[in-house]
Coordinates of N, CA and C in Angstrom, one line a residue:
M133 N 24.0 -22.8 42.7 CA 24.4 -21.9 43.5 C 23.6 -22.3 44.9
S134 N 24.5 -22.8 46.0 CA 23.6 -23.7 47.4 C 22.7 -22.4 47.8
K135 N 21.8 -22.7 49.0 CA 21.1 -21.5 49.6 C 22.0 -20.8 50.5
N136 N 22.9 -22.0 51.1 CA 23.8 -21.2 52.2 C 24.5 -19.9 51.7
M137 N 25.2 -19.9 49.9 CA 25.6 -19.0 49.6 C 25.1 -17.9 49.3
M138 N 23.9 -18.2 48.9 CA 22.7 -17.0 48.0 C 22.7 -16.1 49.6
L139 N 22.1 -16.8 51.0 CA 22.0 -16.2 52.0 C 23.3 -15.2 52.4
L140 N 24.6 -15.9 52.2 CA 25.7 -15.1 52.6 C 25.8 -13.9 51.5
Y141 N 25.3 -13.9 50.5 CA 25.8 -13.2 49.3 C 24.4 -11.7 49.5
G142 N 23.5 -12.4 49.8 CA 22.2 -11.6 50.5 C 22.4 -10.7 51.2
G143 N 23.1 -11.6 52.9 CA 23.7 -10.6 53.9 C 25.1 -9.5 53.6
I144 N 25.9 -9.8 52.5 CA 26.8 -9.0 52.7 C 26.3 -7.8 51.3
L145 N 25.3 -7.7 50.6 CA 24.5 -6.7 50.0 C 23.8 -6.1 50.6
S146 N 23.2 -6.7 52.0 CA 22.0 -5.5 52.8 C 23.1 -5.0 53.9
L147 N 24.5 -5.6 54.4 CA 25.3 -5.0 55.2 C 26.1 -3.4 54.0
F148 N 26.1 -3.9 53.3 CA 26.9 -2.6 52.1 C 26.0 -1.9 51.8
A149 N 24.7 -1.9 51.7 CA 23.9 -0.9 51.5 C 23.1 -0.4 53.0
I150 N 23.5 -1.0 54.0 CA 23.0 -0.2 55.1 C 24.1 0.8 55.6
F151 N 25.9 0.1 54.9 CA 26.6 0.8 55.4 C 26.7 2.4 54.7
S152 N 26.1 2.3 53.2 CA 26.0 3.3 52.4 C 24.9 4.1 52.9
I153 N 24.1 4.0 53.6 CA 23.1 5.0 53.7 C 23.6 5.5 54.9
V154 N 23.8 4.8 55.7 CA 24.0 5.5 57.0 C 25.7 6.0 57.1
S155 N 26.3 6.1 55.8 CA 27.3 7.0 55.8 C 27.2 7.7 54.9
H156 N 26.0 8.1 53.8 CA 25.1 9.3 53.2 C 24.8 10.2 54.3
F157 N 24.4 10.1 55.6 CA 23.3 10.9 56.4 C 24.3 11.3 57.2
M158 N 26.2 10.2 57.3 CA 26.7 11.1 58.2 C 27.5 11.9 57.7
N159 N 27.5 12.0 56.1 CA 28.3 13.0 55.5 C 27.2 14.4 55.4
K160 N 26.1 13.9 55.1 CA 25.4 15.1 55.4 C 25.0 16.0 56.2
K161 N 25.2 15.3 57.8 CA 25.1 15.9 59.3 C 26.8 16.1 59.4
S162 N 27.8 16.0 58.5 CA 28.9 16.2 58.6 C 29.4 18.2 58.3
L163 N 28.4 17.8 56.9 CA 28.4 18.9 56.2 C 27.6 20.4 56.8
K164 N 26.3 19.5 57.2 CA 25.6 20.7 58.0 C 26.4 21.9 58.8
K165 N 27.1 20.6 59.7 CA 27.8 21.5 60.6 C 28.9 22.1 60.4
Q166 N 29.8 21.7 59.5 CA 30.7 22.5 59.4 C 30.0 23.7 58.8
G167 N 28.8 24.0 58.0 CA 28.4 25.1 57.5 C 27.6 26.1 58.6
E168 N 27.2 25.2 59.4 CA 26.8 26.3 60.9 C 27.9 26.7 61.6
D169 N 28.9 25.8 61.7 CA 30.0 26.5 62.2 C 30.7 27.7 61.3
F170 N 30.4 27.9 59.9 CA 31.2 28.8 59.1 C 30.2 30.0 59.7
L171 N 28.9 30.0 59.7 CA 28.3 31.0 59.4 C 28.0 31.3 61.1
A172 N 28.4 31.0 62.1 CA 28.5 31.3 63.3 C 29.9 32.3 63.6
K173 N 30.6 32.0 62.9 CA 32.4 32.6 62.7 C 31.9 33.8 61.8
H174 N 31.4 34.0 60.9 CA 30.9 34.7 60.1 C 29.4 35.0 59.4
P175 N 28.9 35.5 60.4 CA 27.0 35.6 59.9 C 26.8 36.3 58.9
N176 N 27.7 37.2 58.3 CA 27.6 38.4 57.1 C 27.9 37.1 55.9
A177 N 28.6 36.1 55.7 CA 28.9 35.2 54.8 C 28.1 35.1 53.4
V178 N 28.6 35.3 52.3 CA 27.7 34.8 51.4 C 27.8 33.5 50.9
K179 N 26.7 33.3 50.0 CA 26.6 31.9 49.2 C 26.8 32.4 48.2
I180 N 27.6 31.0 47.3 CA 28.0 31.0 46.0 C 27.7 29.7 45.8
F181 N 26.1 29.7 44.7 CA 26.0 28.5 44.0 C 26.7 27.8 42.5
T182 N 26.6 26.8 42.7 CA 26.8 25.7 41.6 C 26.0 25.4 40.9
K183 N 25.8 24.6 40.1 CA 25.0 23.8 39.2 C 25.8 22.5 38.8
S184 N 25.0 21.4 38.6 CA 25.8 20.4 38.4 C 24.5 19.3 38.0
G185 N 25.1 18.5 37.0 CA 23.7 17.9 36.2 C 23.7 17.5 34.7
G186 N 22.7 17.0 34.7 CA 22.8 16.9 33.3 C 22.3 15.7 32.7
F187 N 21.6 15.0 31.9 CA 21.2 13.7 31.3 C 22.1 13.0 30.2
I188 N 22.1 13.5 29.1 CA 22.6 13.4 28.0 C 24.6 14.0 28.0
V189 N 24.5 15.4 28.3 CA 25.9 16.0 28.5 C 25.4 16.3 30.5
T190 N 26.4 16.0 30.8 CA 26.3 16.3 32.4 C 28.0 17.0 32.8
D191 N 27.4 18.2 33.4 CA 28.6 19.1 34.2 C 28.7 18.7 35.3
T192 N 30.0 19.5 36.0 CA 29.9 19.3 37.3 C 31.0 20.8 37.6
M193 N 30.4 21.4 38.5 CA 31.1 22.6 38.9 C 31.4 22.4 40.3
N194 N 33.0 22.8 41.0 CA 33.2 22.7 42.2 C 34.5 23.6 42.2
I195 N 33.7 24.4 43.6 CA 34.5 25.3 44.4 C 35.5 24.3 45.2
I196 N 36.7 24.6 44.9 CA 37.6 24.0 45.7 C 38.5 24.4 46.9
K197 N 39.0 26.0 46.4 CA 39.6 26.8 47.2 C 38.9 28.1 47.4
V198 N 38.7 28.8 49.0 CA 38.1 30.5 49.1 C 39.4 31.2 49.7
N199 N 40.1 31.9 49.4 CA 41.0 32.4 49.8 C 42.2 31.9 50.7
G200 N 42.3 31.1 49.6 CA 43.3 29.7 50.0 C 43.6 29.2 51.3
E201 N 41.9 28.9 51.9 CA 41.5 27.9 52.1 C 40.5 26.7 51.6
Y202 N 40.4 25.2 52.2 CA 39.5 24.4 51.4 C 37.9 24.8 51.8
A203 N 37.5 25.0 50.6 CA 36.0 25.7 51.0 C 34.8 25.4 51.6
T204 N 34.2 25.8 52.1 CA 32.8 25.3 53.2 C 32.1 25.4 52.4
H205 N 31.2 23.9 52.2 CA 30.0 23.6 51.2 C 28.8 23.9 52.1
F206 N 28.1 23.6 51.2 CA 26.5 23.8 51.7 C 25.6 23.0 50.6
S207 N 24.7 22.3 51.3 CA 23.8 21.5 50.4 C 22.7 21.8 51.0
D208 N 21.2 22.4 50.5 CA 20.0 22.3 51.5 C 18.8 22.4 49.7
E209 N 17.9 22.9 50.4 CA 16.7 22.7 49.6 C 16.3 24.1 48.2
T210 N 17.5 25.3 49.0 CA 17.8 26.3 47.9 C 19.0 26.0 46.6
G211 N 19.7 24.9 47.1 CA 20.9 24.5 45.9 C 22.3 23.9 46.5
E212 N 23.1 23.9 45.9 CA 24.5 23.4 46.6 C 25.1 24.8 45.8
G213 N 26.5 24.5 47.1 CA 27.7 25.6 46.4 C 29.0 25.4 47.6
A214 N 28.8 27.1 47.8 CA 30.0 27.1 48.8 C 29.9 28.9 49.8
Y215 N 30.1 28.6 50.8 CA 30.7 29.9 51.6 C 31.5 31.0 51.1
A216 N 31.4 32.3 51.4 CA 32.4 33.3 51.0 C 32.1 34.4 52.0
L217 N 33.3 34.8 51.7 CA 33.2 36.4 52.7 C 32.9 37.2 51.7
P218 N 32.0 38.5 52.6 CA 32.0 39.8 51.6 C 33.3 40.6 51.0
G219 N 33.6 41.1 50.4 CA 34.9 41.4 49.8 C 35.5 41.0 48.3
T220 N 36.9 41.2 48.1 CA 37.2 40.4 47.5 C 37.6 38.8 47.6
N221 N 37.2 37.9 47.3 CA 37.8 36.5 47.0 C 38.5 36.2 46.4
E222 N 39.8 35.2 46.5 CA 40.1 34.5 45.4 C 39.9 32.7 45.4
I223 N 39.1 32.6 44.0 CA 38.1 31.6 44.2 C 39.3 30.3 43.3
V224 N 39.1 28.8 43.9 CA 39.8 28.2 43.1 C 38.6 27.0 42.5
A225 N 38.6 27.0 41.0 CA 37.0 26.2 41.0 C 37.6 25.1 39.8
E226 N 36.8 24.4 39.7 CA 36.9 23.5 38.2 C 35.2 23.0 37.6
Y227 N 35.7 23.2 36.6 CA 34.6 22.5 35.8 C 34.7 21.7 34.9
S228 N 34.1 20.6 34.9 CA 34.1 19.3 33.7 C 32.9 19.0 33.1
W229 N 33.1 18.6 32.2 CA 31.5 18.4 31.3 C 31.9 16.8 30.2
T230 N 31.0 16.0 30.7 CA 30.7 14.8 30.1 C 30.0 14.9 28.4
R231 N 30.2 14.4 27.6 CA 29.7 14.0 26.4 C 29.5 12.6 25.9
P232 N 28.9 12.0 24.7 CA 28.8 10.9 24.8 C 30.0 11.2 23.6
G233 N 30.7 10.1 23.2 CA 31.8 10.1 22.2 C 31.7 9.3 21.2
V234 N 32.3 9.6 20.1 CA 32.0 8.4 18.6 C 32.9 6.9 19.1
L235 N 34.2 7.4 19.3 CA 35.0 6.3 19.5 C 35.1 5.7 20.5
H236 N 35.2 6.9 21.9 CA 34.7 5.6 22.9 C 33.1 6.3 23.7
K237 N 32.8 5.5 24.5 CA 31.0 5.7 25.4 C 31.4 7.4 25.4
T238 N 32.2 7.7 26.5 CA 32.0 9.3 26.9 C 33.5 9.7 26.5
V239 N 33.1 11.0 26.8 CA 34.1 12.0 26.4 C 33.9 13.2 27.4
T240 N 35.2 13.2 28.6 CA 35.3 14.2 29.7 C 36.2 15.3 29.1
T241 N 35.7 16.5 29.7 CA 36.7 17.9 29.3 C 36.5 18.6 30.7
S242 N 37.6 19.0 31.3 CA 37.9 19.9 32.4 C 39.0 20.9 32.2
T243 N 38.4 21.8 32.7 CA 39.4 23.0 32.9 C 40.6 22.9 33.9
G244 N 40.4 22.1 34.8 CA 41.5 22.4 35.6 C 41.4 23.1 36.6
E245 N 42.0 23.0 37.7 CA 41.8 24.1 38.6 C 42.4 25.4 38.4
T246 N 41.0 26.2 38.3 CA 41.4 27.9 37.9 C 41.3 28.5 39.1
T247 N 42.0 29.7 38.8 CA 42.2 30.7 40.1 C 41.5 32.1 39.5
F248 N 40.6 32.6 40.3 CA 40.1 34.3 39.5 C 39.8 34.5 41.1
D249 N 39.2 35.7 40.8 CA 39.2 36.7 41.8 C 37.8 37.3 41.4
V250 N 36.9 37.5 42.7 CA 35.5 38.0 42.8 C 35.4 38.6 44.0
E251 N 34.5 39.8 43.5 CA 33.7 40.8 44.3 C 32.7 40.5 44.8
L252 N 32.4 40.2 46.3 CA 30.9 40.3 46.7 C 30.9 41.1 47.8
K253 N 29.3 41.1 47.4 CA 28.8 42.1 48.3 C 28.0 41.4 49.5
S254 N 27.7 41.8 51.0 CA 27.5 41.7 51.9 C 25.9 41.2 51.9
G255 N 25.3 40.1 52.1 CA 23.1 40.3 52.0 C 23.1 39.6 50.6
R256 N 24.2 39.6 49.7 CA 23.6 38.3 48.5 C 24.2 37.6 48.4
D257 N 23.1 36.5 47.7 CA 23.6 35.4 46.6 C 23.9 35.5 45.4
Y258 N 24.7 34.6 45.4 CA 25.9 34.5 43.8 C 25.4 33.5 43.1
K259 N 25.8 33.0 42.0 CA 25.4 32.1 41.0 C 27.3 32.1 40.0
L260 N 27.6 30.8 39.9 CA 29.1 30.6 39.2 C 28.6 29.6 38.5
T261 N 29.1 30.3 37.4 CA 29.3 29.6 35.7 C 30.0 29.2 35.3
F262 N 30.2 28.4 34.0 CA 31.2 28.3 33.2 C 30.8 28.6 31.8
D263 N 31.6 29.8 30.9 CA 31.1 30.1 29.7 C 32.0 29.2 28.7
K264 N 31.6 27.7 27.7 CA 32.2 27.2 27.5 C 33.0 27.8 25.7
K265 N 32.2 28.7 25.6 CA 32.6 29.3 24.5 C 34.0 30.5 24.6
E266 N 33.8 31.4 25.8 CA 34.8 32.0 26.1 C 35.9 31.5 27.3
S267 N 35.6 30.5 27.7 CA 36.1 29.5 28.5 C 37.0 30.2 29.8
T268 N 35.5 31.1 30.4 CA 35.9 31.5 31.8 C 34.8 31.5 32.7
F269 N 34.8 31.7 34.0 CA 34.1 31.5 34.9 C 33.6 32.8 35.1
K270 N 32.0 32.7 35.4 CA 31.4 33.8 35.4 C 31.0 34.0 37.0
I271 N 30.2 35.1 37.4 CA 30.0 34.7 38.9 C 29.0 36.4 38.7
D272 N 27.4 35.9 38.6 CA 26.4 36.8 38.8 C 25.6 36.2 40.5
E273 N 24.9 38.0 40.1 CA 23.7 37.8 41.5 C 22.5 36.9 41.3
K274 N 22.4 36.5 42.2 CA 21.4 35.0 42.2 C 20.0 35.8 42.1

């Protein structure tokens, strides 16, 4: 491979890295602004925290909609999740988990979009979890 080709590939990789970093920070800024706008309109909003992660078995919790509207998400030093208003809320969420497989490298299982109602109180934060044994979403005060 010639020196010019190596420089070209290096330049392309550098541009891709710069683009990825800039996109990441722009996305975080947009997410923060959406959260600030939501809190300005609804100062009594509550936070519903979700947990994602893992190493061997990974799990992902996603709140898609709250009361028919796409959820306003947050991500800060306390965790990540979505905002909701006090009172009865209709939540559409999805939970999926991935584990090592026998015949395949990994096996992913998903609940699909699931709709359920929750009662939330002002001034409190909540944690959304999924019980695999009962195959149900649960929400508890944090």
